[in-house]
XYZ file of C-alpha atoms in Angstrom:
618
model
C -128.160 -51.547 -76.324
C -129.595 -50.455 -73.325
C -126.696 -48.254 -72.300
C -126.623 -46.632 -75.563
C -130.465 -45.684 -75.426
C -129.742 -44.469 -71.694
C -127.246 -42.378 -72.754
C -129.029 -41.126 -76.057
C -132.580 -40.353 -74.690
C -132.852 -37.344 -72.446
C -136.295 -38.609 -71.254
C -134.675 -42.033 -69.842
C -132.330 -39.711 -68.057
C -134.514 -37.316 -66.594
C -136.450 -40.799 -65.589
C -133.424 -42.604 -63.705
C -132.390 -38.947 -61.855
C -136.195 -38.809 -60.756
C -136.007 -42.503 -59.613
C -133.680 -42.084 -57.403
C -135.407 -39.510 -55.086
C -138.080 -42.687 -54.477
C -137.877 -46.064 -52.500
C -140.198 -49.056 -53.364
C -142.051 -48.562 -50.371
C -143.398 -44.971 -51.684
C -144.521 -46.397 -54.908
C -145.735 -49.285 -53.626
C -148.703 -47.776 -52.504
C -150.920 -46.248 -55.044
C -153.595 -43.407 -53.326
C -157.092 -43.034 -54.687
C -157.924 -40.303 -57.273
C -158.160 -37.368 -55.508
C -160.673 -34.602 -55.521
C -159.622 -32.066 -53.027
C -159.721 -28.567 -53.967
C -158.273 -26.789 -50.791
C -157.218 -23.896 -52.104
C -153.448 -22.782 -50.320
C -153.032 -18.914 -49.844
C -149.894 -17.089 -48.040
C -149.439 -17.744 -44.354
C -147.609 -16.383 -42.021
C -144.919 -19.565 -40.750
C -145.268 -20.538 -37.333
C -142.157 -21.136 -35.286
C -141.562 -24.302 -34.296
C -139.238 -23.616 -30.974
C -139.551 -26.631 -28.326
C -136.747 -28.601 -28.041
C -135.353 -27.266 -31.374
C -132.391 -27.053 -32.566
C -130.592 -23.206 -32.540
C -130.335 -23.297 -36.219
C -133.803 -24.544 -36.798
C -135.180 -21.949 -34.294
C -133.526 -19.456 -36.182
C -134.511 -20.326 -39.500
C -138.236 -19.868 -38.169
C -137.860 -16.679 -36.794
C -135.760 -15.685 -40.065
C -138.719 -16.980 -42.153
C -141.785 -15.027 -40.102
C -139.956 -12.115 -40.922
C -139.186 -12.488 -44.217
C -142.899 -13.300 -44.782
C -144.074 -10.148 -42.816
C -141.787 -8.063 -44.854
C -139.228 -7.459 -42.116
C -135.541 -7.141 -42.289
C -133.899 -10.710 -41.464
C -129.976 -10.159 -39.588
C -128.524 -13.545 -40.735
C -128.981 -15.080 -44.687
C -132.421 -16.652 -44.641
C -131.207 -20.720 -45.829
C -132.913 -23.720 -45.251
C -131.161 -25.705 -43.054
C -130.433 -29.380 -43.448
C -131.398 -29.797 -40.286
C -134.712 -28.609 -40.449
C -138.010 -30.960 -40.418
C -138.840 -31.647 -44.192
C -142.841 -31.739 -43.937
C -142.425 -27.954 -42.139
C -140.208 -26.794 -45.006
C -142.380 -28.014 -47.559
C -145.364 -26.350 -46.044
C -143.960 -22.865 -45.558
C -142.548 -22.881 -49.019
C -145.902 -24.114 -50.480
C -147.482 -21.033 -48.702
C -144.572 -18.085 -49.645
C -145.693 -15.770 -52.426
C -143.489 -13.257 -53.835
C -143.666 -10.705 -56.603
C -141.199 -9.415 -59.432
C -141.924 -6.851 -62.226
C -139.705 -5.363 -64.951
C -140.697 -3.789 -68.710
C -141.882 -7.240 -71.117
C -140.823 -5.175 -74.330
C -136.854 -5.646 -72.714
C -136.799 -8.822 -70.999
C -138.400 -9.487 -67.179
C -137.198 -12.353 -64.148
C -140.464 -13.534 -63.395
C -138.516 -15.203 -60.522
C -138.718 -12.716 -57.870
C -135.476 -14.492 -56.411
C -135.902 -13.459 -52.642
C -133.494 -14.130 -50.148
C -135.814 -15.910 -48.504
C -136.013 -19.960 -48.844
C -133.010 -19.159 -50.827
C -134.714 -18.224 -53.700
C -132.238 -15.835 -54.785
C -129.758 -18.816 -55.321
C -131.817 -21.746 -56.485
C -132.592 -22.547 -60.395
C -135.837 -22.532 -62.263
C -135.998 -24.461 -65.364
C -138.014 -25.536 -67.903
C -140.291 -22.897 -68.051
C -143.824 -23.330 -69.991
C -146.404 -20.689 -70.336
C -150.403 -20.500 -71.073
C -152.594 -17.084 -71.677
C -156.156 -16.419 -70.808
C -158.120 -17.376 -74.327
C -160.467 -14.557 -73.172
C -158.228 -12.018 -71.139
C -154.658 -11.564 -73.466
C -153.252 -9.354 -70.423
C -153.445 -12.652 -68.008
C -150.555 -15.141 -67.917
C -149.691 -18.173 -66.183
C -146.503 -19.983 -66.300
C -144.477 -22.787 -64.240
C -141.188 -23.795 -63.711
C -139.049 -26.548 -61.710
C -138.607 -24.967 -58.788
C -135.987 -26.141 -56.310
C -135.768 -25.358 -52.520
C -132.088 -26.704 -51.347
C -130.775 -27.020 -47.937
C -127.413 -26.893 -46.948
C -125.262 -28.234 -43.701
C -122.906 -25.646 -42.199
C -119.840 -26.343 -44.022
C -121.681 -25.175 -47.107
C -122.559 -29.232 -48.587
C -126.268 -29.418 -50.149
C -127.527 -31.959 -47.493
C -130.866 -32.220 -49.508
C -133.367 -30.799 -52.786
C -136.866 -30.436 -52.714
C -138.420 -30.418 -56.563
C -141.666 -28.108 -56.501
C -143.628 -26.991 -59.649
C -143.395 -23.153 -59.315
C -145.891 -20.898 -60.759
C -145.954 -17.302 -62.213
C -149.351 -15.524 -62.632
C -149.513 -11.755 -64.187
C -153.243 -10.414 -64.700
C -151.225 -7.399 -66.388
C -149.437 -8.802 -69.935
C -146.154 -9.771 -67.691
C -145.191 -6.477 -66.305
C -145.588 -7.858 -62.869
C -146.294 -11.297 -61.553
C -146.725 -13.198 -58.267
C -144.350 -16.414 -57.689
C -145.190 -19.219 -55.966
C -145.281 -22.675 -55.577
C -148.123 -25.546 -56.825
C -148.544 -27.660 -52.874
C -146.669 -30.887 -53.450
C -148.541 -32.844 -50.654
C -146.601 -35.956 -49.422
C -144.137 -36.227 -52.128
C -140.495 -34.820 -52.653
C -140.436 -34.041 -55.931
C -142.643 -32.615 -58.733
C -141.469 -30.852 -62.023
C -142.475 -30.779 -65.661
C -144.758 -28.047 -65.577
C -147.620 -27.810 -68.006
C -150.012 -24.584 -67.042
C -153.608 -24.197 -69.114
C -156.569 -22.117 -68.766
C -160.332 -23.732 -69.417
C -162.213 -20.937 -70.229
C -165.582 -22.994 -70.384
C -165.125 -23.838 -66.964
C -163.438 -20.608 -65.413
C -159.930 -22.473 -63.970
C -156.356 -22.471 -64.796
C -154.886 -25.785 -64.740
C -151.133 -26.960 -63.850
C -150.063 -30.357 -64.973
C -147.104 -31.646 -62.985
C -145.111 -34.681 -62.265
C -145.999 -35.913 -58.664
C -143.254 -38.773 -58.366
C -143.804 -41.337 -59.615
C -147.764 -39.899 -60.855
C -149.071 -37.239 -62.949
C -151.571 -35.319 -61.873
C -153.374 -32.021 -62.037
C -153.517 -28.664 -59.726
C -156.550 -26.632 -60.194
C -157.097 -23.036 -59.253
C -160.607 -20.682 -59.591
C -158.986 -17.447 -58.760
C -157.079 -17.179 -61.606
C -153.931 -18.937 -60.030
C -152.824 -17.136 -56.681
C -154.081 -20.033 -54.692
C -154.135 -23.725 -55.959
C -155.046 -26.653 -55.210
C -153.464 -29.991 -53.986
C -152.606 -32.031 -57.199
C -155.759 -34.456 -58.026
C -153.925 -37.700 -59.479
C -154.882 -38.484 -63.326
C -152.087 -40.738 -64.347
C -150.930 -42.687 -61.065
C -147.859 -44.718 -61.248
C -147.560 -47.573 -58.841
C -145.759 -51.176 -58.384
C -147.893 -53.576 -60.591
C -146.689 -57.425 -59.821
C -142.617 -57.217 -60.874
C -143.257 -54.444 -62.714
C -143.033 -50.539 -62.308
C -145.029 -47.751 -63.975
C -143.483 -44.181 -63.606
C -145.115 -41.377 -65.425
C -143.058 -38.443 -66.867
C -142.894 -35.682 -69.383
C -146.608 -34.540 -69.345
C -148.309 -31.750 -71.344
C -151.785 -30.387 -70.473
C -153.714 -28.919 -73.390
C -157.434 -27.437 -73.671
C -160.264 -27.249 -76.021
C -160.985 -23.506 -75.700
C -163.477 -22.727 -78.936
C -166.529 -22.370 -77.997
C -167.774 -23.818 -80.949
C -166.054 -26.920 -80.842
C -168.142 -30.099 -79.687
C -165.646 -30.696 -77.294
C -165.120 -27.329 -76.453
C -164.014 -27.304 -72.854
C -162.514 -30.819 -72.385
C -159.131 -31.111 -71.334
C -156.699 -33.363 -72.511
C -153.399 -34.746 -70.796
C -150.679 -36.621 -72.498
C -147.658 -38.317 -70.591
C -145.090 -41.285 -71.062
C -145.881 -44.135 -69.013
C -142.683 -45.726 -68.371
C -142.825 -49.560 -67.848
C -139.938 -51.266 -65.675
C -139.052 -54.818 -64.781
C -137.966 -55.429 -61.160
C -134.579 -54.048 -61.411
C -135.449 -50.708 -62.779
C -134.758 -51.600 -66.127
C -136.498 -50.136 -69.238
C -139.266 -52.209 -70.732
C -141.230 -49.172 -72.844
C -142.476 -45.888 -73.314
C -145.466 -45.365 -75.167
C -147.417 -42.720 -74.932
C -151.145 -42.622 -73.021
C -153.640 -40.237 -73.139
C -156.591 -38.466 -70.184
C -159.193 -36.424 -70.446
C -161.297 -34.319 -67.966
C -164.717 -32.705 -68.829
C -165.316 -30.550 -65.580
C -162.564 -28.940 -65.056
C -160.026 -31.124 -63.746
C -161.727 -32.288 -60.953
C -161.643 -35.717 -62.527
C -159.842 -37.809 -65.133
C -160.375 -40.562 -67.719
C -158.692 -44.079 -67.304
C -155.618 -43.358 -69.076
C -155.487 -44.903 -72.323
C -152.012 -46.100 -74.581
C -152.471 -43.688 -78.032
C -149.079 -44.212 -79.862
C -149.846 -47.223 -82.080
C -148.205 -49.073 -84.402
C -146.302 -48.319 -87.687
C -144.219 -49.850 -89.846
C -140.930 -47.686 -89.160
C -141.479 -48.753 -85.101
C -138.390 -51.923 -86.140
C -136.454 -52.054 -82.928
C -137.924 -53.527 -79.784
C -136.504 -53.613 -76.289
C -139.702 -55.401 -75.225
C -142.570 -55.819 -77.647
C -144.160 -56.643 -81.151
C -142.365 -55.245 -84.506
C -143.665 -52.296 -85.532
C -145.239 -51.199 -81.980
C -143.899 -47.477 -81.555
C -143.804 -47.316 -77.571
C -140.465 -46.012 -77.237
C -141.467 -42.683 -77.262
C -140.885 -39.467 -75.567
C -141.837 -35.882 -75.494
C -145.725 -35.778 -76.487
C -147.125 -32.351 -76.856
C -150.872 -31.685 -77.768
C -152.073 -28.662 -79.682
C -156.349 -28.280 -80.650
C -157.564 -27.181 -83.482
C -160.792 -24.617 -83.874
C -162.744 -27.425 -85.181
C -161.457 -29.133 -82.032
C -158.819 -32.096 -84.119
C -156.581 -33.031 -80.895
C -152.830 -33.503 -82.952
C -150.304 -35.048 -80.345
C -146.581 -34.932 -81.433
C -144.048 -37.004 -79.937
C -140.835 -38.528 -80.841
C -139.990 -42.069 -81.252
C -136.443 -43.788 -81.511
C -137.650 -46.966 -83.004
C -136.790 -46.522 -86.745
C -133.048 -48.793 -86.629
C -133.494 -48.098 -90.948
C -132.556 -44.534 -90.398
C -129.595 -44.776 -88.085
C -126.237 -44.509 -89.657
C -124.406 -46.861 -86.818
C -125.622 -49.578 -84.857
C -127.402 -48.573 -81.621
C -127.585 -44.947 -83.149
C -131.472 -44.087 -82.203
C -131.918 -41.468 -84.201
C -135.368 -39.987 -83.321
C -138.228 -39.594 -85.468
C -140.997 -37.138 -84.818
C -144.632 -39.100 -84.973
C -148.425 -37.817 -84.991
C -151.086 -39.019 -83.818
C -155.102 -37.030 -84.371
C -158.508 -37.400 -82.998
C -161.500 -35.902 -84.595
C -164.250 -37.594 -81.867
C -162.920 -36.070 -78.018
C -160.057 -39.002 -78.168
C -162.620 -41.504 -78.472
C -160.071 -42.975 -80.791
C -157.014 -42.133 -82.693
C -154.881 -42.572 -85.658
C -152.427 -44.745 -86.378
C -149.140 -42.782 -85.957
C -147.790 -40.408 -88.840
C -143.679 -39.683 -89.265
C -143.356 -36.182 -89.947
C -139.449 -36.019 -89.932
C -136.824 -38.174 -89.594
C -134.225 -36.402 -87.097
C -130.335 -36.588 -87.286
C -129.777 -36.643 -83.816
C -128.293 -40.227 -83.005
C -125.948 -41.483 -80.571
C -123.081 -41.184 -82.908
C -124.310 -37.344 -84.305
C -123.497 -35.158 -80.873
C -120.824 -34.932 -78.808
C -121.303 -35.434 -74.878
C -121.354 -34.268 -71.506
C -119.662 -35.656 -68.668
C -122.953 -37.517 -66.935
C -122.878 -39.135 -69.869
C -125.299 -37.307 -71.912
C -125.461 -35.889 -75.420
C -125.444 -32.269 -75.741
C -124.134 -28.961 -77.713
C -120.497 -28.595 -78.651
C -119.043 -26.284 -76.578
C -121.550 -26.588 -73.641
C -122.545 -29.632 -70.781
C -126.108 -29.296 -71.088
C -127.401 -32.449 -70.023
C -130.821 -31.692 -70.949
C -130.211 -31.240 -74.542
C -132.949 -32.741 -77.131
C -133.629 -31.780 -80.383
C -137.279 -32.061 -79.461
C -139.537 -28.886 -80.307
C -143.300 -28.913 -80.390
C -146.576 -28.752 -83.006
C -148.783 -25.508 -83.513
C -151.901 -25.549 -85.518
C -152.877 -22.565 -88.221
C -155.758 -20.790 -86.057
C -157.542 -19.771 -89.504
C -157.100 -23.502 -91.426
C -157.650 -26.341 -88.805
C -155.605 -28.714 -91.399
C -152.399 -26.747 -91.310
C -149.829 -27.578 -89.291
C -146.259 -26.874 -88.468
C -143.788 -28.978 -86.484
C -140.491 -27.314 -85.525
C -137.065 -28.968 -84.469
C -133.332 -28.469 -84.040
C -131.006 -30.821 -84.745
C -127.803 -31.338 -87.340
C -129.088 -31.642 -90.593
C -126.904 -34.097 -91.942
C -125.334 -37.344 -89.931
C -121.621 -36.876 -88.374
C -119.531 -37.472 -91.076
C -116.851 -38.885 -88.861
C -118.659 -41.446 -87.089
C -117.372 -45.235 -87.745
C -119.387 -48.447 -86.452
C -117.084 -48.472 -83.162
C -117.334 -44.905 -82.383
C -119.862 -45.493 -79.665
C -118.272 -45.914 -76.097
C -118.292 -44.155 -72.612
C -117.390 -40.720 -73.391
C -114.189 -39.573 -71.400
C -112.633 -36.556 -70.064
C -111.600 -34.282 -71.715
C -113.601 -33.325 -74.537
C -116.248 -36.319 -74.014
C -117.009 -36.929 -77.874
C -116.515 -40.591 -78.706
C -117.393 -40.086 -82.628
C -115.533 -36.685 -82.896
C -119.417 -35.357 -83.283
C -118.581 -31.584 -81.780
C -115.750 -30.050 -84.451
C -117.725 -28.212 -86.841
C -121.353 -29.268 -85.865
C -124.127 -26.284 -86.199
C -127.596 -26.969 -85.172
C -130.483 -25.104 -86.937
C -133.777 -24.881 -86.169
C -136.235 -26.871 -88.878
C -139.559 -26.856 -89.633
C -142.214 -29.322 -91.611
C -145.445 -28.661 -92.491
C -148.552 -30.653 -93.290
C -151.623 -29.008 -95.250
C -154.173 -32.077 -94.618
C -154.594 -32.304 -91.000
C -151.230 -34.732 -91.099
C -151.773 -37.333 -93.495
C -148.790 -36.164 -95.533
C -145.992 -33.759 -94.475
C -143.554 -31.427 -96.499
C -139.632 -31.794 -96.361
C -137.724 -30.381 -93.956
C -136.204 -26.564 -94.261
C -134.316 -24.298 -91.776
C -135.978 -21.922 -90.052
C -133.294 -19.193 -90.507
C -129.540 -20.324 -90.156
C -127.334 -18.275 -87.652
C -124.115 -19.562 -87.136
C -123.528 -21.595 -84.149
C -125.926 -24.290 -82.042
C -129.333 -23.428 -82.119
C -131.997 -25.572 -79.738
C -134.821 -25.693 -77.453
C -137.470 -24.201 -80.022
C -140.854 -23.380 -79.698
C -143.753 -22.254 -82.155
C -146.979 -21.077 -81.956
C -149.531 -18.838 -84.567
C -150.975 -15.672 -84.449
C -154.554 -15.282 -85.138
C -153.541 -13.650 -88.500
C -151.322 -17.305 -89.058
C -148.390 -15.579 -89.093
C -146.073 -18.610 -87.678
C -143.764 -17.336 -84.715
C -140.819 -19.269 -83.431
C -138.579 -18.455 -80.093
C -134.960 -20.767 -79.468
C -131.991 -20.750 -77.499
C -129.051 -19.196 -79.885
C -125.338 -19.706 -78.947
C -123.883 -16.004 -79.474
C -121.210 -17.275 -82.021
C -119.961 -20.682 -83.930
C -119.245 -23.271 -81.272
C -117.717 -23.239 -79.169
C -118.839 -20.368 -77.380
C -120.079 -19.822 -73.382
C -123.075 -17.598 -73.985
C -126.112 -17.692 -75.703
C -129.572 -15.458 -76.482
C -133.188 -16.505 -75.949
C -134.105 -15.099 -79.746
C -137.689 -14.803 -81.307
C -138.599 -14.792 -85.076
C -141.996 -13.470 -86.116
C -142.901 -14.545 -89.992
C -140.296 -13.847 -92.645
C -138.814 -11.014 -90.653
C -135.417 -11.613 -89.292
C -134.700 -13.169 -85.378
C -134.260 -10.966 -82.749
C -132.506 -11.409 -79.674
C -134.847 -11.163 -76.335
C -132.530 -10.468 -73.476
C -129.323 -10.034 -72.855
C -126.415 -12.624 -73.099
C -126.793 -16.285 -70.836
C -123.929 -16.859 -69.548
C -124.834 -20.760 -68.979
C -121.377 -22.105 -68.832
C -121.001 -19.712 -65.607
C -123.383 -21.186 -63.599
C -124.707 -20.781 -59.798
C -126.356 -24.291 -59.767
C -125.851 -27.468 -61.470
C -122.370 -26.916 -62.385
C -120.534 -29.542 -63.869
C -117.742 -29.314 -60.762
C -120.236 -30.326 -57.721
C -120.748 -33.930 -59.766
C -117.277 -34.744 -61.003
C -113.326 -33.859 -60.914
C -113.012 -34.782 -64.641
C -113.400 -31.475 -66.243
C -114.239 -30.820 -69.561
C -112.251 -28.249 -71.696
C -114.468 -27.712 -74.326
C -116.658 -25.049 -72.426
C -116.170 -22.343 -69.653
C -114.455 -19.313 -69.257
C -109.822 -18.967 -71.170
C -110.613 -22.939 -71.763
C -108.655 -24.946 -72.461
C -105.710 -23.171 -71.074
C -107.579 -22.720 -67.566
C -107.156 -26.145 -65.842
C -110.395 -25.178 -64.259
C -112.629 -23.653 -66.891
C -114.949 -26.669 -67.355
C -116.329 -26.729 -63.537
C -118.425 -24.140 -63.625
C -120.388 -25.062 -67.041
C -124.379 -25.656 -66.445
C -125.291 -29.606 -67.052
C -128.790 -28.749 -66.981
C -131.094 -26.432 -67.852
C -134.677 -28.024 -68.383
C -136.185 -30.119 -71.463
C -137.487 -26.855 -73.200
C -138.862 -23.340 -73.215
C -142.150 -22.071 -74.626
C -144.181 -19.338 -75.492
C -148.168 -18.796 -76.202
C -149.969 -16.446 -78.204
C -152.535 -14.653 -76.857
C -156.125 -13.709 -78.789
C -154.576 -10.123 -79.683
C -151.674 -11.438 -81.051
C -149.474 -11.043 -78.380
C -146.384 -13.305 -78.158
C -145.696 -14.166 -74.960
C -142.098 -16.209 -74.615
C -140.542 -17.694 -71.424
C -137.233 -19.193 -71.271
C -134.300 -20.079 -68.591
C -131.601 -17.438 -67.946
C -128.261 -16.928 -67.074
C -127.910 -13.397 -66.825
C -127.896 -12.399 -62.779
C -124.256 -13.162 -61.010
C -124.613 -14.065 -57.311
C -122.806 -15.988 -54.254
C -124.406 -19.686 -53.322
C -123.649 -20.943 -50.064
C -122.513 -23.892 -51.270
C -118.368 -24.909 -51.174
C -116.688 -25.066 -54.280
C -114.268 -27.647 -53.787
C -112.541 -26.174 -57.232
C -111.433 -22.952 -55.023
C -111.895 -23.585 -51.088
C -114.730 -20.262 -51.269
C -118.309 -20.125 -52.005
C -119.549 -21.355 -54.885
C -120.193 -18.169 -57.370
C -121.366 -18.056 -60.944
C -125.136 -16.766 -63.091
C -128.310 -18.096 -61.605
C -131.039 -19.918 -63.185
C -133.728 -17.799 -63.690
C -137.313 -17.643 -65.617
C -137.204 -14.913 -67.559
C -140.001 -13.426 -69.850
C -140.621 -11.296 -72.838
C -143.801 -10.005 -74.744
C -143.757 -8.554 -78.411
């Protein structure tokens, strides 16, 4: 059972891939909330030249120049060689800028050569605008800074929470990087502004914690991350935070109006790693985020919650993706998605998800018992799979798939609501009881889930503040896989909605970021995303078993599967700003370049689209 929820539940995976970058010794030790609010601005590096290595030497001298605006003579990568505490502090300090038109489609990733930025992915891309200044943005991304050895093998990742910040409606932005202190990997980025208190706010995973970077210059220079939600060894047991979202009170005439809220899912593991639960637990901060509430367990009971790894019936702490929107009379709604309800699931070990929502009316004092707004068809035995194992879209090896979109709240009726979704719509009509086994080469569908699936967007509504909710309906259909949506209102409650679109019925290689305002139809963004030609995380650096179901003349290139993305982030987003402005952010696949790293595949260096965050304002 186990196996089939690890395989089912992008959360669980994202949690064992971020396990592995920690030993028991680092999360042994728990530090003491922090309240340090050194602000980091762009240095100069320092080279670092006695008894050095040539390469290292090098890479200083590369670096100084690159950072005074000079003309480096070799490619500026980090070598593996290099000390890892000097890396991470020049990277933390490097700002760069990008700009483009927002009406087309702009790389907020200003993708310089040096650090090898122009090579290295950013992902999972969330956004936040100014409640009182429409024209300035801040976004963040997973940001990666990867070092090879000389024979072109990555030797070693850093994971840093990037940030974007434009002070002009996104026609040009700085990029840079949220300081990640003593830890080697951060991620999950949740940006928000507190107008009450004049600071932008970055929620980020701090390995195994969650904490919170601040900045009071409108987020050029930030903070170190103050710990809210610290994960730690406790007796045989291990609590790892993940998948946080930072959300803030910003109505003035709210009685909470400038408290900050944080929502994560604290993980709970026995002494061999293995999953225990999920639920998810809930912080506040009321100046600022310069301190945090005890964390607090908000997800609650209900009668649907039947299946228990660990637990009482009906407790609903298998949970995963918690989002939290406010409401003008300040109602905190959290939506999250649990994968309790074994009634819905059309095989054994299915896990179907269903979305659940949870209110507070009094600052989250207290909270409702949990609401289901839709039951999701998005089981075990409903998609086909990638090769890690993971489920994902026919025709692609996202491993990051979920069906998982977010909640908005009407601006103009506090009690309207709108959740949106993608998944199939109906269960896999070919699935039998013993479909479910370790997906295999070459197609990797166990329940013959991929021929003919479509994914559509869906939305639910609830008119009375989510004590009921409205059926399901389809967003707009467009032939071929639809995911990764977002929603949001304009002040007029006109509902907008932004997804990732596959360009044609599945299975295809590209896909458009696309945006639908109201009734009118969806439009795409940007150009084609070629994510099954990709630069980094390609399917062929992590196995020889190739799929044929994806990539460039499959299946009658032997090869075509090796260069398809396995992951691309959790989600996208978009906010929308007090004039109405939409402002969406997604991951692209749209600039071809030259990594250093060896593909095997070929005997040359590697080559395909990068990852990059890309931006658009209508």
């Amino acid at each position: 059972m186990k196996t089939q929820l690890s395989i089912r539940a992008p959360w669980l995976l994202g949690l064992l891939l971020a396990m592995l970058l920690f030993t028991d010794a680092a999360m042994a030790t728990t530090a003491a909330p922090q309240t340090d609010t050194t602000i980091y601005l762009p240095v100069v590096a320092q080279s670092k030249t006695a008894s050095a290595p040539r390469s290292q030497t090098i890479r200083s001298l590369r670096l100084q120049k690159e950072l005074r605006n000079e003309s480096a003579s070799e490619p500026t990568l980090v070598h593996a060689s290099a000390d890892e505490t000097d890396v991470k502090r020049q990277f933390e300090r490097f700002r760069c800028q990008s700009s483009g038109n927002p009406a087309g489609a702009v790389d907020m990733s200003c993708n310089s050569v040096a650090f090898g930025q122009d090579v290295a992915p950013d992902n999972e891309i969330a956004i936040a605008v100014n409640p009182l200044n429409p024209q300035h943005l801040v976004a963040g991304s997973n940001d990666e800074l990867i070092s090879y050895d000389p024979s072109g093998t990555v030797r070693r990742v850093l994971l840093f929470t990037g940030f974007f910040t434009s002070f002009d409606g996104g026609q040009s932005w700085l990029d840079g990087q949220i300081p990640l202190g003593n830890e080697s990997a951060a991620g999950d980025p949740s940006p928000a502004f507190d107008g009450k208190h004049n600071v932008v706010l970055m929620a980020t995973f701090k390995g195994p914690s969650i904490g919170v970077s601040r900045s009071t210059d409108g987020g050029i220079g930030w903070s170190n991350v103050i710990e809210a939600m610290p994960g730690k060894k406790q007796g045989n047991h291990t609590i790892f935070w993940d998948k946080e979202w930072l959300t803030v009170d910003n109505t003035p005439t709210s009685p909470y109006y400038g408290r900050a809220y944080l929502v994560a899912i604290r993980d709970l593991l026995d002494e061999h790693f293995t999953f225990m639960e999920s639920p998810i637990y809930f912080s506040y901060s009321d100046d600022g985020g310069l301190t945090w509430s005890e964390p607090k367990e908000i997800s609650g009971m209900h009668p649907s919650c039947t299946y228990q790894t660990d637990g009482p019936s009906g407790e609903c702490d298998e949970d995963a993706h918690p989002y939290g929107v406010v409401a003008t009379n300040g109602t905190l709604y959290v939506h999250f998605i649990n994968s309790q309800n074994s009634g819905a699931w059309e095989v054994a070990d299915d896990f179907d998800s269903q979305v659940m929502v949870v209110k507070s009316s009094d600052g989250g004092a207290t909270f409702s018992a949990p609401v289901q707004a839709v039951q999701m068809e998005d089981g075990s035995s409903d998609m086909p799979y990638s090769f890690f194992p993971h489920q994902t879209i026919w025709g692609h090896q996202i491993s990051g798939w979920s069906p998982i979109g977010t909640i908005a709240v009407d601006p103009t009726n506090a009690a309207h609501l709108t959740v949106v979704f993608a998944d199939r719509g109906t269960p896999n009509p070919n699935a039998t009881p013993n479909c479910l086994a370790t997906p295999t080469a070459p197609l990797y569908d166990p329940c013959n889930a991929g021929p003919g699936v479509d994914l559509d967007v869906y939305r639910v509504e609830s008119l009375d503040g989510g004590v009921s909710w409205g059926g399901r309906a389809v967003v707009e259909h467009i032939d071929g896989p639809a995911w990764f949506p977002w929603a949001g209102y304009k002040p007029d409650e006109t509902l907008v909605v932004a997804w990732d679109q596959d360009t044609g019925p599945a299975p295809v290689d590209t896909f458009v970021h696309v945006l639908k305002v109201g009734n009118q139809p969806a439009t795409a963004l940007g150009e084609p995303e070629h994510v099954d030609e990709s630069l980094t995380d390609w399917t062929g650096e992590e196995t020889t078993a190739l799929p044929t179901i994806c990539g460039p003349n499959y299946p009658s290139n032997p090869m075509a599967g090796k260069d398809c993305n396995w992951f691309d982030g959790d989600y996208n987003s978009l906010a929308v700003g007090s004039d109405g402005s939409i402002n969406v952010v997604w991951t692209g696949f749209n600039q071809f370049n030259t990594s250093p790293q060896l593909d095997p595949f070929t005997g040359q260096a590697h080559v395909g689209y990068r990852q990059d965050a890309m931006f658009a304002r209508r």
